[in-house]
């Protein structure tokens, strides 16, 4: 009996001709310059077709690997044993469906297994055909930390979240591998509290490039990400009855450690730095949009992504209270519900907003140059290069502008409630969050920002 197989990524052209066609990963399309790898095949059937198909699959893998090396990144970590097994089972099911005739399930598997063995096919595929549910000699592959990481990449970091979280995920996974071993050797069902404690202790002992140990708050943030990765893996792979998350409620304590507070990590930019940056943004930057972003950050106290992700429709320059609307949309996810707000445009911030509208012309985004995933990170990195040209203090960063605005609001006598609305922090109780019209809130916020603008002008920073 002849076994007919449907080969993946092969479609049929006119006259019985075959074509191999497989899409490149989206992240590598800009590097390769093409979206699809396709080749007209010489063979039309039988063993010759299978042999040619195998060569083209290897050629595709070489192109992807070369592009990944050129880009200096990996689209997603190499397939885990479980992922390869899942893919092999799906391929085996498709091949079995092509075998027609009055045959039992076992007979079809036996026939296909003999054909795969004859041509030296992938052992994993052969096993998926011959023993899809395991056998007395081989256990089925287990879901590992590598699977959980890849799932987290797809489900949690697949949107427009930028590179920072992806880099952070890679960093914490390297810490796991340093202490506990390769991710693909750590089944989720076998993770223990002892391993979690060992990882925590190793992280608390880790020293940064400047010789200082990781702060407990930094360790907590990284462990929270690991906890989230494991929890997502347990949920998405239906392991609730088999696995517990050992990172849940894992305590972190360092004897005699000083309190770690955000105000110790960043300083407001001093007046001389602000003045030098304004001058530099006018005279040194070759990207006008970058200078406008800086001025809006300084004049509103917004987060970087909130300004970079603005649409033209979010900028209101007419009426009594010009403002920007920080809102959720497909090209920019805001941080929290409290982040969704209207921020007044007063003084130079209003001038910068008008210039940005003129510069962006008909594009729907206010800053089209940075309107892509990772755009806010790119803008921040570019601004940091300019900032480092005027200050070497590591506590001076772009985010320091939010600390500047916080200080100005305090000096202007702004109430905590109004201050939180302007900055996008969580507002008090239910009444503060739910009741009151937007116009009234905007009017009060605008008055506070006018006082800030007056203080800045009196200080020579208006």
Tab-separated table of C-alpha atoms in Angstrom:
chain	number	residue	atom	x	y	z
A	1	UNK	CA	0.000	0.000	0.000
A	2	UNK	CA	1.257	3.500	-0.844
A	3	UNK	CA	1.125	6.009	1.965
A	4	UNK	CA	0.205	9.501	0.766
A	5	UNK	CA	1.235	12.361	2.992
A	6	UNK	CA	0.333	16.041	3.125
A	7	UNK	CA	3.583	17.891	3.739
A	8	UNK	CA	3.474	21.082	5.787
A	9	UNK	CA	4.122	24.352	3.925
A	10	UNK	CA	3.598	22.719	0.522
A	11	UNK	CA	0.792	23.862	-1.753
A	12	UNK	CA	-0.189	22.758	-5.244
A	13	UNK	CA	0.124	24.888	-8.370
A	14	UNK	CA	-1.422	24.337	-11.772
A	15	UNK	CA	-0.423	21.205	-13.671
A	16	UNK	CA	0.368	19.226	-10.527
A	17	UNK	CA	3.428	21.321	-9.691
A	18	UNK	CA	4.325	21.846	-6.016
A	19	UNK	CA	5.543	24.906	-4.151
A	20	UNK	CA	7.204	25.192	-0.756
A	21	UNK	CA	5.922	28.332	0.980
A	22	UNK	CA	6.545	29.302	4.598
A	23	UNK	CA	6.257	32.691	6.268
A	24	UNK	CA	9.200	34.201	8.145
A	25	UNK	CA	8.672	35.303	11.768
A	26	UNK	CA	7.287	38.853	11.753
A	27	UNK	CA	10.138	40.190	13.874
A	28	UNK	CA	12.674	39.082	11.247
A	29	UNK	CA	10.915	40.423	8.150
A	30	UNK	CA	12.711	43.813	8.341
A	31	UNK	CA	16.061	42.006	8.582
A	32	UNK	CA	15.419	39.518	5.768
A	33	UNK	CA	13.606	41.984	3.538
A	34	UNK	CA	10.936	39.452	2.594
A	35	UNK	CA	7.886	38.095	4.387
A	36	UNK	CA	7.828	34.622	2.820
A	37	UNK	CA	10.315	31.900	1.920
A	38	UNK	CA	8.994	30.176	-1.201
A	39	UNK	CA	10.498	27.895	-3.812
A	40	UNK	CA	8.976	26.082	-6.809
A	41	UNK	CA	9.712	22.401	-6.208
A	42	UNK	CA	11.119	20.100	-8.866
A	43	UNK	CA	9.657	16.853	-7.547
A	44	UNK	CA	5.935	16.186	-7.660
A	45	UNK	CA	5.386	13.043	-5.598
A	46	UNK	CA	6.924	10.131	-3.752
A	47	UNK	CA	10.228	9.928	-1.961
A	48	UNK	CA	11.830	12.583	-4.161
A	49	UNK	CA	9.220	15.105	-3.028
A	50	UNK	CA	9.810	14.238	0.641
A	51	UNK	CA	13.591	14.525	0.228
A	52	UNK	CA	13.301	17.926	-1.453
A	53	UNK	CA	10.863	19.082	1.220
A	54	UNK	CA	13.310	18.136	3.984
A	55	UNK	CA	16.103	20.101	2.256
A	56	UNK	CA	13.877	23.177	1.959
A	57	UNK	CA	12.869	22.963	5.620
A	58	UNK	CA	16.575	22.992	6.536
A	59	UNK	CA	17.225	25.882	4.130
A	60	UNK	CA	14.424	27.858	5.803
A	61	UNK	CA	15.890	27.177	9.255
A	62	UNK	CA	19.300	28.408	8.063
A	63	UNK	CA	17.789	31.666	6.752
A	64	UNK	CA	15.980	32.278	10.040
A	65	UNK	CA	19.081	31.505	12.115
A	66	UNK	CA	21.221	33.833	9.976
A	67	UNK	CA	18.669	36.639	10.328
A	68	UNK	CA	18.500	36.151	14.106
A	69	UNK	CA	22.303	36.423	14.350
A	70	UNK	CA	22.260	39.563	12.212
A	71	UNK	CA	19.532	41.136	14.331
A	72	UNK	CA	21.327	40.154	17.509
A	73	UNK	CA	18.132	38.739	19.002
A	74	UNK	CA	16.115	35.581	19.118
A	75	UNK	CA	12.461	35.850	18.104
A	76	UNK	CA	11.511	33.395	20.795
A	77	UNK	CA	13.641	30.936	22.724
A	78	UNK	CA	14.289	27.645	20.966
A	79	UNK	CA	11.433	25.171	21.065
A	80	UNK	CA	11.218	23.194	24.252
A	81	UNK	CA	10.844	19.428	24.294
A	82	UNK	CA	7.154	19.840	25.092
A	83	UNK	CA	6.618	22.312	22.222
A	84	UNK	CA	8.370	20.008	19.755
A	85	UNK	CA	6.227	17.120	21.003
A	86	UNK	CA	2.997	19.129	20.637
A	87	UNK	CA	3.933	20.148	17.085
A	88	UNK	CA	4.899	16.568	16.214
A	89	UNK	CA	1.557	15.228	17.466
A	90	UNK	CA	-0.323	17.775	15.346
A	91	UNK	CA	1.741	16.837	12.294
A	92	UNK	CA	1.222	13.126	12.992
A	93	UNK	CA	-2.552	13.638	13.187
A	94	UNK	CA	-2.521	15.456	9.836
A	95	UNK	CA	-0.494	12.692	8.191
A	96	UNK	CA	-2.738	9.958	9.589
A	97	UNK	CA	-5.770	11.700	8.094
A	98	UNK	CA	-4.260	11.281	4.619
A	99	UNK	CA	-4.229	7.479	4.867
A	100	UNK	CA	-7.457	6.211	3.372
A	101	UNK	CA	-8.961	2.761	3.376
A	102	UNK	CA	-10.689	0.341	5.698
A	103	UNK	CA	-8.025	0.373	8.403
A	104	UNK	CA	-8.090	0.584	12.171
A	105	UNK	CA	-6.320	3.374	14.056
A	106	UNK	CA	-3.489	1.018	15.055
A	107	UNK	CA	-3.057	-0.217	11.473
A	108	UNK	CA	-2.814	3.318	10.149
A	109	UNK	CA	-0.232	4.230	12.779
A	110	UNK	CA	1.767	1.099	11.979
A	111	UNK	CA	1.774	1.837	8.230
A	112	UNK	CA	2.756	5.458	8.723
A	113	UNK	CA	5.392	4.530	11.279
A	114	UNK	CA	6.993	2.097	8.824
A	115	UNK	CA	7.056	4.765	6.109
A	116	UNK	CA	8.619	7.349	8.457
A	117	UNK	CA	11.195	4.854	9.671
A	118	UNK	CA	12.052	3.882	6.077
A	119	UNK	CA	12.932	7.450	5.110
A	120	UNK	CA	14.677	8.313	8.393
A	121	UNK	CA	12.160	10.953	9.491
A	122	UNK	CA	12.352	13.043	12.650
A	123	UNK	CA	12.425	10.641	15.643
A	124	UNK	CA	10.037	12.894	17.559
A	125	UNK	CA	7.512	12.693	14.704
A	126	UNK	CA	7.959	8.910	14.544
A	127	UNK	CA	7.315	8.647	18.276
A	128	UNK	CA	4.199	10.852	17.975
A	129	UNK	CA	2.856	8.354	15.437
A	130	UNK	CA	3.915	5.138	17.152
A	131	UNK	CA	3.328	6.076	20.813
A	132	UNK	CA	1.319	9.335	21.078
A	133	UNK	CA	0.354	8.670	24.698
A	134	UNK	CA	3.743	7.406	25.824
A	135	UNK	CA	4.821	3.849	26.402
A	136	UNK	CA	6.434	1.716	29.078
A	137	UNK	CA	9.906	2.949	28.124
A	138	UNK	CA	9.310	6.691	27.614
A	139	UNK	CA	7.514	9.293	29.662
A	140	UNK	CA	5.750	12.112	27.843
A	141	UNK	CA	7.574	15.469	27.827
A	142	UNK	CA	6.703	17.772	30.712
A	143	UNK	CA	5.838	21.458	30.558
A	144	UNK	CA	8.912	23.380	31.695
A	145	UNK	CA	9.925	26.890	32.710
A	146	UNK	CA	10.929	27.441	29.082
A	147	UNK	CA	7.345	26.726	28.011
A	148	UNK	CA	6.068	29.078	30.709
A	149	UNK	CA	8.471	31.798	29.574
A	150	UNK	CA	7.431	31.451	25.941
A	151	UNK	CA	3.772	31.509	26.948
A	152	UNK	CA	4.381	34.682	28.972
A	153	UNK	CA	6.085	36.276	25.977
A	154	UNK	CA	3.087	35.551	23.777
A	155	UNK	CA	0.234	36.228	26.197
A	156	UNK	CA	1.607	39.013	28.403
A	157	UNK	CA	4.323	40.747	26.389
A	158	UNK	CA	3.003	40.243	22.863
A	159	UNK	CA	1.292	43.657	22.784
A	160	UNK	CA	2.762	47.127	22.563
A	161	UNK	CA	4.649	46.964	25.827
A	162	UNK	CA	8.076	47.860	24.486
A	163	UNK	CA	11.426	46.204	25.036
A	164	UNK	CA	11.921	46.933	28.734
A	165	UNK	CA	9.698	44.145	30.028
A	166	UNK	CA	11.105	41.657	27.501
A	167	UNK	CA	14.656	42.530	28.531
A	168	UNK	CA	13.642	42.195	32.165
A	169	UNK	CA	12.143	38.771	31.477
A	170	UNK	CA	15.367	37.638	29.804
A	171	UNK	CA	17.348	38.973	32.747
A	172	UNK	CA	15.340	37.157	35.414
A	173	UNK	CA	15.367	33.930	33.384
A	174	UNK	CA	19.164	34.107	33.217
A	175	UNK	CA	19.183	34.368	36.992
A	176	UNK	CA	17.019	31.241	37.166
A	177	UNK	CA	19.399	29.341	34.890
A	178	UNK	CA	22.459	30.468	36.861
A	179	UNK	CA	20.999	29.159	40.120
A	180	UNK	CA	18.634	26.326	39.171
A	181	UNK	CA	19.809	25.175	35.732
A	182	UNK	CA	18.453	25.366	32.155
A	183	UNK	CA	14.808	26.394	31.848
A	184	UNK	CA	13.950	23.356	29.717
A	185	UNK	CA	15.161	21.106	32.561
A	186	UNK	CA	12.795	22.636	35.133
A	187	UNK	CA	9.311	21.048	34.853
A	188	UNK	CA	6.619	23.211	36.424
A	189	UNK	CA	5.180	20.236	38.314
A	190	UNK	CA	8.560	19.617	39.969
A	191	UNK	CA	9.318	23.165	41.198
A	192	UNK	CA	9.834	23.281	44.964
A	193	UNK	CA	9.849	25.869	47.727
A	194	UNK	CA	13.485	24.987	48.360
A	195	UNK	CA	14.344	26.038	44.796
A	196	UNK	CA	12.401	29.285	45.216
A	197	UNK	CA	14.309	30.120	48.403
A	198	UNK	CA	17.620	29.251	46.777
A	199	UNK	CA	16.870	31.591	43.880
A	200	UNK	CA	15.785	34.380	46.243
A	201	UNK	CA	18.968	34.062	48.319
A	202	UNK	CA	21.159	34.004	45.221
A	203	UNK	CA	19.469	37.159	43.896
A	204	UNK	CA	19.910	38.948	47.226
A	205	UNK	CA	23.633	38.113	47.047
A	206	UNK	CA	24.034	39.230	43.420
A	207	UNK	CA	26.241	42.268	42.888
A	208	UNK	CA	25.742	44.840	40.162
A	209	UNK	CA	28.536	46.248	37.989
A	210	UNK	CA	29.215	48.984	40.558
A	211	UNK	CA	29.776	46.373	43.285
A	212	UNK	CA	26.543	47.012	45.165
A	213	UNK	CA	24.099	44.205	45.880
A	214	UNK	CA	20.696	44.104	44.271
A	215	UNK	CA	18.254	46.055	46.421
A	216	UNK	CA	15.544	43.988	48.126
A	217	UNK	CA	12.926	45.991	46.196
A	218	UNK	CA	14.592	45.009	42.914
A	219	UNK	CA	14.676	41.371	43.990
A	220	UNK	CA	10.986	41.592	44.887
A	221	UNK	CA	10.071	42.991	41.457
A	222	UNK	CA	12.007	40.277	39.663
A	223	UNK	CA	10.543	37.524	41.825
A	224	UNK	CA	7.079	38.935	41.177
A	225	UNK	CA	7.695	38.506	37.443
A	226	UNK	CA	8.888	34.922	37.976
A	227	UNK	CA	5.797	34.247	40.087
A	228	UNK	CA	3.619	35.628	37.284
A	229	UNK	CA	5.385	33.472	34.673
A	230	UNK	CA	4.886	30.303	36.719
A	231	UNK	CA	1.249	31.140	37.538
A	232	UNK	CA	0.444	31.767	33.877
A	233	UNK	CA	2.158	28.513	32.872
A	234	UNK	CA	0.205	26.506	35.442
A	235	UNK	CA	-3.069	28.056	34.281
A	236	UNK	CA	-2.550	27.949	30.505
A	237	UNK	CA	-1.206	24.390	30.489
A	238	UNK	CA	-3.993	23.146	32.808
A	239	UNK	CA	-1.668	22.051	35.587
A	240	UNK	CA	-3.719	23.360	38.528
A	241	UNK	CA	-4.177	19.858	39.963
A	242	UNK	CA	-0.554	18.889	39.511
A	243	UNK	CA	1.549	21.965	40.265
A	244	UNK	CA	1.833	24.638	42.957
A	245	UNK	CA	3.597	27.957	42.533
A	246	UNK	CA	6.464	27.981	45.074
A	247	UNK	CA	7.072	31.717	44.530
A	248	UNK	CA	3.718	32.716	46.032
A	249	UNK	CA	4.100	34.515	49.413
A	250	UNK	CA	7.883	34.085	49.325
A	251	UNK	CA	9.214	36.485	51.996
A	252	UNK	CA	12.162	38.806	51.388
A	253	UNK	CA	14.058	40.187	54.322
A	254	UNK	CA	17.600	41.476	54.706
A	255	UNK	CA	18.928	41.994	58.216
A	256	UNK	CA	19.655	45.652	59.076
A	257	UNK	CA	18.878	46.741	55.483
A	258	UNK	CA	17.963	50.390	55.009
A	259	UNK	CA	14.463	51.089	53.703
A	260	UNK	CA	14.396	51.190	49.905
A	261	UNK	CA	12.185	54.030	48.681
A	262	UNK	CA	11.672	55.437	45.228
A	263	UNK	CA	12.786	58.921	46.243
A	264	UNK	CA	16.285	57.520	46.899
A	265	UNK	CA	16.635	56.364	43.296
A	266	UNK	CA	15.921	59.507	41.269
A	267	UNK	CA	16.370	63.204	41.882
A	268	UNK	CA	14.473	66.099	40.324
A	269	UNK	CA	16.656	67.784	37.735
A	270	UNK	CA	18.292	70.939	39.154
A	271	UNK	CA	17.647	74.273	37.398
A	272	UNK	CA	21.042	74.335	35.679
A	273	UNK	CA	20.437	70.887	34.154
A	274	UNK	CA	16.968	71.874	32.961
A	275	UNK	CA	18.378	75.010	31.336
A	276	UNK	CA	21.189	73.107	29.606
A	277	UNK	CA	18.759	70.465	28.325
A	278	UNK	CA	16.422	73.087	26.892
A	279	UNK	CA	19.331	74.679	25.058
A	280	UNK	CA	20.558	71.307	23.849
A	281	UNK	CA	17.087	70.333	22.615
A	282	UNK	CA	16.996	73.537	20.549
A	283	UNK	CA	20.516	73.429	19.134
A	284	UNK	CA	21.869	69.867	19.212
A	285	UNK	CA	19.067	67.463	18.373
A	286	UNK	CA	18.560	66.549	14.723
A	287	UNK	CA	15.083	65.196	15.482
A	288	UNK	CA	12.643	68.061	16.150
A	289	UNK	CA	10.061	65.672	17.609
A	290	UNK	CA	12.528	64.722	20.338
A	291	UNK	CA	12.769	68.299	21.584
A	292	UNK	CA	8.977	68.606	21.595
A	293	UNK	CA	8.636	65.381	23.584
A	294	UNK	CA	11.078	66.726	26.183
A	295	UNK	CA	9.178	70.003	26.512
A	296	UNK	CA	5.854	68.185	26.941
A	297	UNK	CA	7.333	65.861	29.549
A	298	UNK	CA	8.748	68.826	31.445
A	299	UNK	CA	5.552	70.861	31.173
A	300	UNK	CA	3.029	68.135	32.045
A	301	UNK	CA	4.816	65.651	34.320
A	302	UNK	CA	3.472	62.790	32.203
A	303	UNK	CA	5.205	59.450	31.775
A	304	UNK	CA	7.267	59.030	28.615
A	305	UNK	CA	4.940	56.519	26.934
A	306	UNK	CA	1.941	58.742	27.723
A	307	UNK	CA	3.403	61.590	25.655
A	308	UNK	CA	5.056	59.530	22.911
A	309	UNK	CA	1.829	57.559	22.353
A	310	UNK	CA	-0.412	60.602	21.916
A	311	UNK	CA	-2.681	60.831	18.896
A	312	UNK	CA	-3.501	64.153	17.313
A	313	UNK	CA	-7.087	63.728	18.492
A	314	UNK	CA	-5.828	63.512	22.084
A	315	UNK	CA	-4.519	67.092	21.946
A	316	UNK	CA	-7.097	69.812	22.674
A	317	UNK	CA	-5.732	73.315	22.149
A	318	UNK	CA	-9.023	75.201	21.792
A	319	UNK	CA	-11.363	76.300	24.573
A	320	UNK	CA	-10.797	77.636	28.058
A	321	UNK	CA	-8.626	74.755	29.241
A	322	UNK	CA	-6.217	73.342	26.624
A	323	UNK	CA	-5.147	69.842	27.592
A	324	UNK	CA	-4.064	66.389	26.449
A	325	UNK	CA	-6.168	63.300	26.978
A	326	UNK	CA	-4.114	60.355	28.176
A	327	UNK	CA	-6.278	57.481	26.985
A	328	UNK	CA	-6.083	53.766	26.211
A	329	UNK	CA	-5.904	52.921	22.510
A	330	UNK	CA	-4.511	50.128	20.336
A	331	UNK	CA	-1.140	51.835	19.867
A	332	UNK	CA	-0.609	52.711	23.533
A	333	UNK	CA	-1.776	50.906	26.681
A	334	UNK	CA	-1.786	53.155	29.733
A	335	UNK	CA	-0.402	51.891	33.010
A	336	UNK	CA	-3.504	51.887	35.239
A	337	UNK	CA	-7.083	53.173	35.351
A	338	UNK	CA	-5.810	56.216	37.244
A	339	UNK	CA	-3.498	56.954	34.304
A	340	UNK	CA	-6.496	57.690	32.060
A	341	UNK	CA	-6.919	61.427	32.587
A	342	UNK	CA	-6.816	64.941	31.145
A	343	UNK	CA	-3.609	66.900	31.769
A	344	UNK	CA	-3.658	70.701	31.315
A	345	UNK	CA	-1.391	72.387	28.767
A	346	UNK	CA	-0.062	75.649	30.170
A	347	UNK	CA	2.810	77.874	29.074
A	348	UNK	CA	5.561	76.229	27.039
A	349	UNK	CA	3.750	72.873	27.125
A	350	UNK	CA	0.904	74.421	25.115
A	351	UNK	CA	3.372	75.972	22.648
A	352	UNK	CA	5.120	72.584	22.253
A	353	UNK	CA	1.790	70.824	21.664
A	354	UNK	CA	0.872	73.284	18.905
A	355	UNK	CA	4.269	72.818	17.257
A	356	UNK	CA	3.876	69.034	17.439
A	357	UNK	CA	0.482	69.253	15.736
A	358	UNK	CA	1.982	71.329	12.946
A	359	UNK	CA	4.940	68.958	12.578
A	360	UNK	CA	2.866	65.761	12.413
A	361	UNK	CA	0.537	67.250	9.766
A	362	UNK	CA	-1.979	64.625	8.613
A	363	UNK	CA	-0.576	61.623	10.480
A	364	UNK	CA	-2.995	60.315	13.138
A	365	UNK	CA	-0.155	60.029	15.678
A	366	UNK	CA	1.360	63.146	17.234
A	367	UNK	CA	4.863	61.678	17.011
A	368	UNK	CA	4.775	59.279	14.033
A	369	UNK	CA	8.563	58.727	14.156
A	370	UNK	CA	8.082	56.829	17.424
A	371	UNK	CA	4.648	55.315	16.692
A	372	UNK	CA	5.682	51.648	16.901
A	373	UNK	CA	6.223	48.991	19.520
A	374	UNK	CA	9.319	50.056	21.391
A	375	UNK	CA	8.978	53.664	20.199
A	376	UNK	CA	8.713	55.099	23.746
A	377	UNK	CA	11.862	53.176	24.711
A	378	UNK	CA	13.694	54.523	21.666
A	379	UNK	CA	12.656	58.095	22.465
A	380	UNK	CA	13.685	57.676	26.096
A	381	UNK	CA	17.082	56.255	25.107
A	382	UNK	CA	17.694	59.155	22.717
A	383	UNK	CA	16.753	61.694	25.394
A	384	UNK	CA	19.026	59.959	27.907
A	385	UNK	CA	22.009	60.370	25.577
A	386	UNK	CA	21.376	64.106	25.490
A	387	UNK	CA	20.817	64.237	29.238
A	388	UNK	CA	24.084	62.424	29.928
A	389	UNK	CA	25.862	65.091	27.896
A	390	UNK	CA	24.820	67.684	30.499
A	391	UNK	CA	24.831	65.611	33.710
A	392	UNK	CA	26.654	62.433	34.746
A	393	UNK	CA	24.614	61.988	37.932
A	394	UNK	CA	22.980	58.548	37.669
A	395	UNK	CA	20.029	59.798	39.727
A	396	UNK	CA	19.245	62.242	36.920
A	397	UNK	CA	17.085	60.462	34.357
A	398	UNK	CA	14.241	61.392	32.012
A	399	UNK	CA	11.763	60.154	34.621
A	400	UNK	CA	13.184	62.817	36.974
A	401	UNK	CA	10.909	65.306	35.217
A	402	UNK	CA	7.952	63.720	37.020
A	403	UNK	CA	9.724	64.433	40.310
A	404	UNK	CA	10.218	68.010	39.176
A	405	UNK	CA	6.508	68.391	38.487
A	406	UNK	CA	5.645	66.763	41.800
A	407	UNK	CA	7.812	69.355	43.596
A	408	UNK	CA	6.272	72.260	41.677
A	409	UNK	CA	2.753	71.081	42.501
A	410	UNK	CA	3.657	70.865	46.200
A	411	UNK	CA	5.179	74.368	46.138
A	412	UNK	CA	2.051	75.665	44.402
A	413	UNK	CA	-0.044	74.408	47.314
A	414	UNK	CA	-1.920	71.839	45.210
A	415	UNK	CA	-4.173	69.483	47.152
A	416	UNK	CA	-3.187	65.820	47.142
A	417	UNK	CA	-6.364	64.883	45.296
A	418	UNK	CA	-5.695	67.302	42.409
A	419	UNK	CA	-2.005	66.452	42.388
A	420	UNK	CA	-2.808	62.755	41.992
A	421	UNK	CA	-5.189	63.461	39.121
A	422	UNK	CA	-2.549	65.467	37.262
A	423	UNK	CA	0.201	62.906	37.844
A	424	UNK	CA	-1.990	59.875	37.133
A	425	UNK	CA	-1.705	58.357	40.593
A	426	UNK	CA	-4.500	56.441	42.313
A	427	UNK	CA	-7.058	58.843	43.779
A	428	UNK	CA	-8.404	58.382	47.337
A	429	UNK	CA	-11.786	56.787	47.944
A	430	UNK	CA	-14.749	55.810	45.803
A	431	UNK	CA	-16.170	59.323	45.844
A	432	UNK	CA	-12.973	60.815	44.444
A	433	UNK	CA	-12.783	58.223	41.683
A	434	UNK	CA	-16.407	58.097	40.580
A	435	UNK	CA	-18.196	61.344	41.344
A	436	UNK	CA	-17.689	64.762	39.753
A	437	UNK	CA	-17.680	65.927	36.135
A	438	UNK	CA	-14.592	65.927	33.946
A	439	UNK	CA	-14.987	69.634	33.152
A	440	UNK	CA	-14.932	70.583	36.816
A	441	UNK	CA	-11.887	68.386	37.486
A	442	UNK	CA	-10.083	69.835	34.452
A	443	UNK	CA	-10.836	73.406	35.588
A	444	UNK	CA	-9.336	72.781	39.023
A	445	UNK	CA	-6.299	71.001	37.561
A	446	UNK	CA	-5.790	73.832	35.080
A	447	UNK	CA	-5.771	76.362	37.920
A	448	UNK	CA	-3.115	74.326	39.720
A	449	UNK	CA	-0.932	74.152	36.604
A	450	UNK	CA	-1.262	77.916	36.088
A	451	UNK	CA	0.167	78.423	39.583
A	452	UNK	CA	3.004	76.035	38.685
A	453	UNK	CA	3.707	77.999	35.496
A	454	UNK	CA	3.841	81.258	37.481
A	455	UNK	CA	6.302	79.795	39.988
A	456	UNK	CA	8.474	78.483	37.155
A	457	UNK	CA	8.558	81.891	35.460
A	458	UNK	CA	9.478	83.568	38.737
A	459	UNK	CA	12.351	81.083	39.048
A	460	UNK	CA	13.558	81.774	35.516
A	461	UNK	CA	12.374	78.412	34.220
A	462	UNK	CA	9.118	79.463	32.546
